[in-house]
């Protein structure tokens, strides 16, 4: 019960942390994992988690129906990702707007929303 009430705070803190990490200079501060497309994988996973957290925040904190929460979470994740990319290109000297990052963000949110949708469909049938 406490976790359900905390979902909004968790989602908000995650969004703020993601914004900070997106807008600060990280050159030389992260280990090079030497993974092809490693940054795109990070974007994908970060925004998949973003969408999931906001889905639960809207379900549990604001009592949205699952379908509405899912739509809001997906749209919010996509818009947040696009805004972060625009801010990187506009207000930072060390970061640049990258359309492929925005695409990875969107795909992460889309896959997360799809998994949640299928989970909800299975739950309804049972």
Coordinates of N, CA and C in Angstrom, one line a residue:
X1 N 0.8 -1.2 0.0 CA 0.0 0.0 0.0 C 0.9 1.3 0.0
X2 N 1.9 1.3 0.8 CA 2.8 2.4 0.8 C 3.5 2.6 -0.5
X3 N 3.9 1.5 -1.1 CA 4.5 1.6 -2.5 C 3.6 2.2 -3.5
X4 N 2.3 1.9 -3.4 CA 1.3 2.4 -4.4 C 1.2 3.9 -4.2
X5 N 1.2 4.4 -2.9 CA 1.1 5.8 -2.6 C 2.4 6.6 -3.0
X6 N 3.5 5.9 -3.1 CA 4.8 6.5 -3.4 C 5.1 6.5 -4.8
X7 N 4.3 5.9 -5.7 CA 4.6 5.8 -7.1 C 4.8 7.2 -7.8
X8 N 4.0 8.2 -7.4 CA 4.2 9.5 -8.0 C 5.5 10.1 -7.6
X9 N 5.9 10.0 -6.4 CA 7.2 10.5 -5.9 C 8.3 9.8 -6.6
X10 N 8.2 8.5 -6.7 CA 9.3 7.7 -7.4 C 9.4 8.1 -8.9
X11 N 8.2 8.3 -9.6 CA 8.2 8.7 -11.0 C 8.8 10.1 -11.1
X12 N 8.4 11.0 -10.2 CA 8.9 12.4 -10.3 C 10.4 12.5 -10.1
X13 N 10.9 11.8 -9.1 CA 12.3 11.8 -8.8 C 13.1 11.2 -10.0
X14 N 12.6 10.1 -10.5 CA 13.2 9.5 -11.7 C 13.2 10.5 -12.9
X15 N 12.1 11.2 -13.1 CA 12.1 12.2 -14.2 C 13.1 13.3 -14.0
X16 N 13.2 13.8 -12.8 CA 14.2 14.8 -12.4 C 15.6 14.3 -12.6
X17 N 15.9 13.1 -12.2 CA 17.2 12.5 -12.3 C 17.6 12.3 -13.8
X18 N 16.6 11.9 -14.6 CA 16.8 11.7 -16.0 C 17.1 13.0 -16.7
X19 N 16.3 14.1 -16.3 CA 16.6 15.4 -16.8 C 18.0 15.9 -16.5
X20 N 18.4 15.7 -15.3 CA 19.7 16.2 -14.9 C 20.8 15.4 -15.7
X21 N 20.7 14.1 -15.7 CA 21.7 13.3 -16.5 C 21.7 13.7 -17.9
X22 N 20.5 14.0 -18.5 CA 20.4 14.4 -19.9 C 21.0 15.8 -20.2
X23 N 21.1 16.6 -19.2 CA 21.5 18.0 -19.5 C 22.9 18.4 -18.9
X24 N 23.5 17.5 -18.1 CA 24.9 17.9 -17.6 C 25.9 17.2 -18.5
X25 N 27.1 17.8 -18.4 CA 28.3 17.3 -19.1 C 28.8 16.0 -18.5
X26 N 28.7 14.9 -19.2 CA 29.2 13.6 -18.6 C 30.5 13.1 -19.3
X27 N 31.1 13.9 -20.1 CA 32.3 13.5 -20.8 C 33.4 13.1 -19.8
X28 N 33.8 11.9 -20.0 CA 34.9 11.3 -19.1 C 34.4 10.8 -17.8
X29 N 33.2 11.0 -17.5 CA 32.7 10.6 -16.2 C 32.0 9.2 -16.2
X30 N 31.8 8.7 -17.3 CA 31.1 7.3 -17.4 C 32.1 6.4 -18.0
X31 N 32.1 5.1 -17.6 CA 33.0 4.2 -18.2 C 32.6 3.8 -19.6
X32 N 33.6 3.6 -20.5 CA 33.3 3.2 -21.9 C 33.1 1.7 -21.9
X33 N 31.9 1.3 -22.1 CA 31.5 -0.1 -22.1 C 31.9 -0.8 -23.4
X34 N 32.2 -0.1 -24.4 CA 32.6 -0.6 -25.7 C 31.5 -1.5 -26.2
X35 N 30.2 -1.1 -26.1 CA 29.1 -1.9 -26.6 C 28.6 -1.1 -27.8
X36 N 28.4 -1.7 -28.9 CA 27.8 -1.1 -30.1 C 26.4 -0.5 -29.7
X37 N 26.2 0.7 -30.0 CA 25.0 1.4 -29.8 C 24.6 1.5 -28.3
X38 N 25.6 1.5 -27.4 CA 25.4 1.5 -26.0 C 24.6 2.6 -25.5
X39 N 24.8 3.8 -26.1 CA 24.0 5.0 -25.6 C 22.5 4.8 -26.1
X40 N 22.3 4.2 -27.2 CA 20.9 4.0 -27.7 C 20.2 3.0 -26.8
X41 N 20.9 1.9 -26.4 CA 20.4 0.9 -25.4 C 20.0 1.6 -24.1
X42 N 20.9 2.5 -23.6 CA 20.6 3.2 -22.4 C 19.3 4.1 -22.6
X43 N 19.2 4.8 -23.7 CA 18.1 5.6 -24.0 C 16.8 4.8 -24.0
X44 N 16.9 3.6 -24.7 CA 15.7 2.7 -24.8 C 15.3 2.3 -23.4
X45 N 16.2 1.8 -22.6 CA 15.9 1.3 -21.2 C 15.4 2.4 -20.3
X46 N 16.1 3.6 -20.4 CA 15.7 4.7 -19.5 C 14.3 5.1 -19.8
X47 N 13.9 5.2 -21.0 CA 12.5 5.7 -21.3 C 11.5 4.6 -21.2
X48 N 11.9 3.3 -21.3 CA 11.0 2.2 -21.0 C 10.6 2.3 -19.5
X49 N 11.6 2.5 -18.7 CA 11.4 2.6 -17.2 C 10.6 3.8 -16.9
X50 N 10.9 4.9 -17.6 CA 10.1 6.2 -17.4 C 8.6 5.9 -17.7
X51 N 8.3 5.3 -18.8 CA 6.9 5.0 -19.1 C 6.2 4.1 -18.1
X52 N 6.9 3.1 -17.6 CA 6.4 2.2 -16.6 C 6.1 2.9 -15.3
X53 N 7.1 3.7 -14.9 CA 6.9 4.4 -13.6 C 5.7 5.4 -13.7
X54 N 5.6 6.1 -14.8 CA 4.5 7.0 -14.9 C 3.1 6.3 -15.1
X55 N 3.1 5.2 -15.7 CA 1.9 4.4 -15.8 C 1.4 4.0 -14.4
X56 N 2.3 3.5 -13.6 CA 1.9 3.2 -12.2 C 1.5 4.4 -11.4
X57 N 2.2 5.5 -11.6 CA 1.9 6.7 -10.9 C 0.5 7.2 -11.2
X58 N 0.1 7.1 -12.5 CA -1.2 7.6 -12.9 C -2.3 6.6 -12.4
X59 N -1.9 5.3 -12.4 CA -2.9 4.3 -12.0 C -3.1 4.4 -10.5
X60 N -2.1 4.4 -9.7 CA -2.2 4.3 -8.2 C -2.4 5.7 -7.5
X61 N -1.7 6.7 -8.0 CA -1.8 8.0 -7.3 C -3.0 8.8 -7.8
X62 N -3.3 8.7 -9.1 CA -4.4 9.5 -9.6 C -5.6 8.7 -10.0
X63 N -5.6 7.4 -9.8 CA -6.7 6.5 -10.0 C -7.2 6.5 -11.5
X64 N -6.3 6.7 -12.4 CA -6.7 6.6 -13.8 C -7.0 5.2 -14.1
X65 N -7.9 5.0 -15.1 CA -8.1 3.7 -15.6 C -6.8 3.2 -16.4
X66 N -6.6 1.9 -16.4 CA -5.3 1.4 -17.0 C -5.1 1.9 -18.4
X67 N -6.1 1.9 -19.2 CA -6.0 2.4 -20.6 C -5.5 3.8 -20.7
X68 N -6.2 4.7 -19.9 CA -5.9 6.1 -19.9 C -4.5 6.3 -19.4
X69 N -4.1 5.6 -18.3 CA -2.8 5.7 -17.7 C -1.7 5.3 -18.7
X70 N -2.0 4.3 -19.5 CA -1.0 3.8 -20.5 C -0.8 4.8 -21.6
X71 N -1.9 5.4 -22.1 CA -1.8 6.4 -23.1 C -1.0 7.6 -22.6
X72 N -1.4 8.1 -21.4 CA -0.7 9.2 -20.8 C 0.8 8.9 -20.6
X73 N 1.1 7.7 -20.1 CA 2.5 7.4 -19.8 C 3.3 7.4 -21.1
X74 N 2.8 6.8 -22.1 CA 3.5 6.7 -23.4 C 3.7 8.1 -24.0
X75 N 2.6 8.9 -24.0 CA 2.7 10.3 -24.6 C 3.7 11.1 -23.8
X76 N 3.6 11.0 -22.5 CA 4.5 11.8 -21.6 C 5.9 11.4 -21.8
X77 N 6.2 10.1 -21.9 CA 7.6 9.6 -22.1 C 8.1 10.2 -23.4
X78 N 7.3 10.1 -24.5 CA 7.8 10.5 -25.8 C 8.0 12.1 -25.8
X79 N 7.1 12.8 -25.2 CA 7.3 14.3 -25.2 C 8.5 14.7 -24.3
X80 N 8.6 14.0 -23.2 CA 9.7 14.3 -22.3 C 11.0 14.0 -23.0
X81 N 11.1 12.9 -23.7 CA 12.3 12.6 -24.4 C 12.7 13.6 -25.5
X82 N 11.6 14.0 -26.3 CA 11.9 15.0 -27.3 C 12.3 16.3 -26.7
X83 N 11.7 16.7 -25.6 CA 12.0 18.0 -24.9 C 13.5 17.9 -24.4
X84 N 13.9 16.8 -23.9 CA 15.3 16.7 -23.4 C 16.2 16.8 -24.6
X85 N 15.9 16.2 -25.7 CA 16.8 16.3 -26.9 C 16.9 17.7 -27.4
X86 N 15.8 18.4 -27.4 CA 15.8 19.8 -27.9 C 16.6 20.7 -26.9
X87 N 16.4 20.4 -25.6 CA 17.2 21.2 -24.6 C 18.7 20.9 -24.7
X88 N 19.0 19.7 -25.0 CA 20.4 19.3 -25.2 C 21.0 20.1 -26.4
X89 N 20.3 20.2 -27.4 CA 20.7 20.9 -28.6 C 20.7 22.4 -28.5
X90 N 19.9 22.9 -27.6 CA 19.7 24.3 -27.5 C 20.6 25.0 -26.3
X91 N 20.6 24.3 -25.2 CA 21.1 24.9 -24.0 C 22.4 24.3 -23.4
X92 N 22.9 23.3 -24.1 CA 24.1 22.7 -23.5 C 25.2 22.8 -24.6
X93 N 26.5 23.0 -24.1 CA 27.6 23.1 -25.0 C 28.2 21.7 -25.3
X94 N 28.0 20.8 -24.4 CA 28.6 19.4 -24.5 C 27.7 18.4 -25.0
X95 N 26.4 18.7 -25.3 CA 25.5 17.7 -25.8 C 24.9 18.3 -27.0
X96 N 24.3 17.4 -27.8 CA 23.7 17.8 -29.1 C 22.3 17.0 -29.3
X97 N 21.4 17.7 -30.0 CA 20.2 17.0 -30.3 C 20.5 15.8 -31.2
X98 N 20.0 14.7 -30.9 CA 20.2 13.5 -31.7 C 18.9 12.8 -32.0
X99 N 18.5 12.8 -33.2 CA 17.2 12.2 -33.6 C 17.2 10.8 -33.3
X100 N 18.3 10.1 -33.4 CA 18.3 8.6 -33.1 C 18.2 8.4 -31.6
X101 N 18.6 9.3 -30.7 CA 18.3 9.2 -29.3 C 16.8 9.3 -29.0
X102 N 16.2 10.3 -29.7 CA 14.7 10.5 -29.6 C 14.0 9.3 -30.1
X103 N 14.5 8.7 -31.1 CA 13.9 7.4 -31.6 C 14.0 6.3 -30.6
X104 N 15.2 6.1 -30.0 CA 15.4 5.1 -29.0 C 14.5 5.4 -27.8
X105 N 14.4 6.6 -27.4 CA 13.5 7.0 -26.3 C 12.1 6.5 -26.6
X106 N 11.6 6.9 -27.8 CA 10.3 6.5 -28.2 C 10.0 5.0 -28.3
X107 N 11.0 4.3 -28.9 CA 10.9 2.8 -28.9 C 10.9 2.2 -27.6
X108 N 11.7 2.7 -26.6 CA 11.6 2.2 -25.3 C 10.3 2.4 -24.6
X109 N 9.7 3.6 -24.8 CA 8.4 3.9 -24.3 C 7.3 3.0 -24.9
X110 N 7.4 2.8 -26.3 CA 6.5 2.0 -27.0 C 6.5 0.6 -26.6
X111 N 7.7 0.0 -26.4 CA 7.8 -1.4 -26.0 C 7.2 -1.6 -24.6
X112 N 7.6 -0.6 -23.7 CA 7.1 -0.7 -22.3 C 5.5 -0.6 -22.3
X113 N 5.0 0.3 -23.1 CA 3.5 0.4 -23.2 C 2.9 -0.8 -23.8
X114 N 3.6 -1.4 -24.8 CA 3.0 -2.6 -25.4 C 3.0 -3.8 -24.4
X115 N 4.1 -3.9 -23.6 CA 4.2 -5.0 -22.6 C 3.1 -4.8 -21.6
X116 N 2.9 -3.6 -21.1 CA 1.8 -3.3 -20.1 C 0.5 -3.6 -20.7
X117 N 0.3 -3.2 -22.0 CA -1.0 -3.4 -22.6 C -1.3 -4.9 -22.7
X118 N -0.3 -5.7 -23.2 CA -0.5 -7.2 -23.2 C -0.8 -7.7 -21.9
X119 N -0.1 -7.3 -20.9 CA -0.3 -7.7 -19.5 C -1.7 -7.4 -19.0
X120 N -2.2 -6.2 -19.3 CA -3.5 -5.9 -19.0 C -4.6 -6.7 -19.7
X121 N -4.3 -7.0 -21.0 CA -5.2 -7.9 -21.8 C -5.3 -9.3 -21.2
X122 N -4.2 -9.8 -20.8 CA -4.2 -11.2 -20.2 C -4.9 -11.1 -18.9
X123 N -4.7 -10.1 -18.1 CA -5.4 -9.9 -16.8 C -6.9 -9.9 -17.0
X124 N -7.4 -9.2 -18.0 CA -8.8 -9.0 -18.3 C -9.4 -10.4 -18.6
X125 N -8.7 -11.2 -19.4 CA -9.2 -12.4 -19.9 C -9.3 -13.5 -18.8
X126 N -8.4 -13.4 -17.8 CA -8.4 -14.3 -16.7 C -9.4 -14.0 -15.7

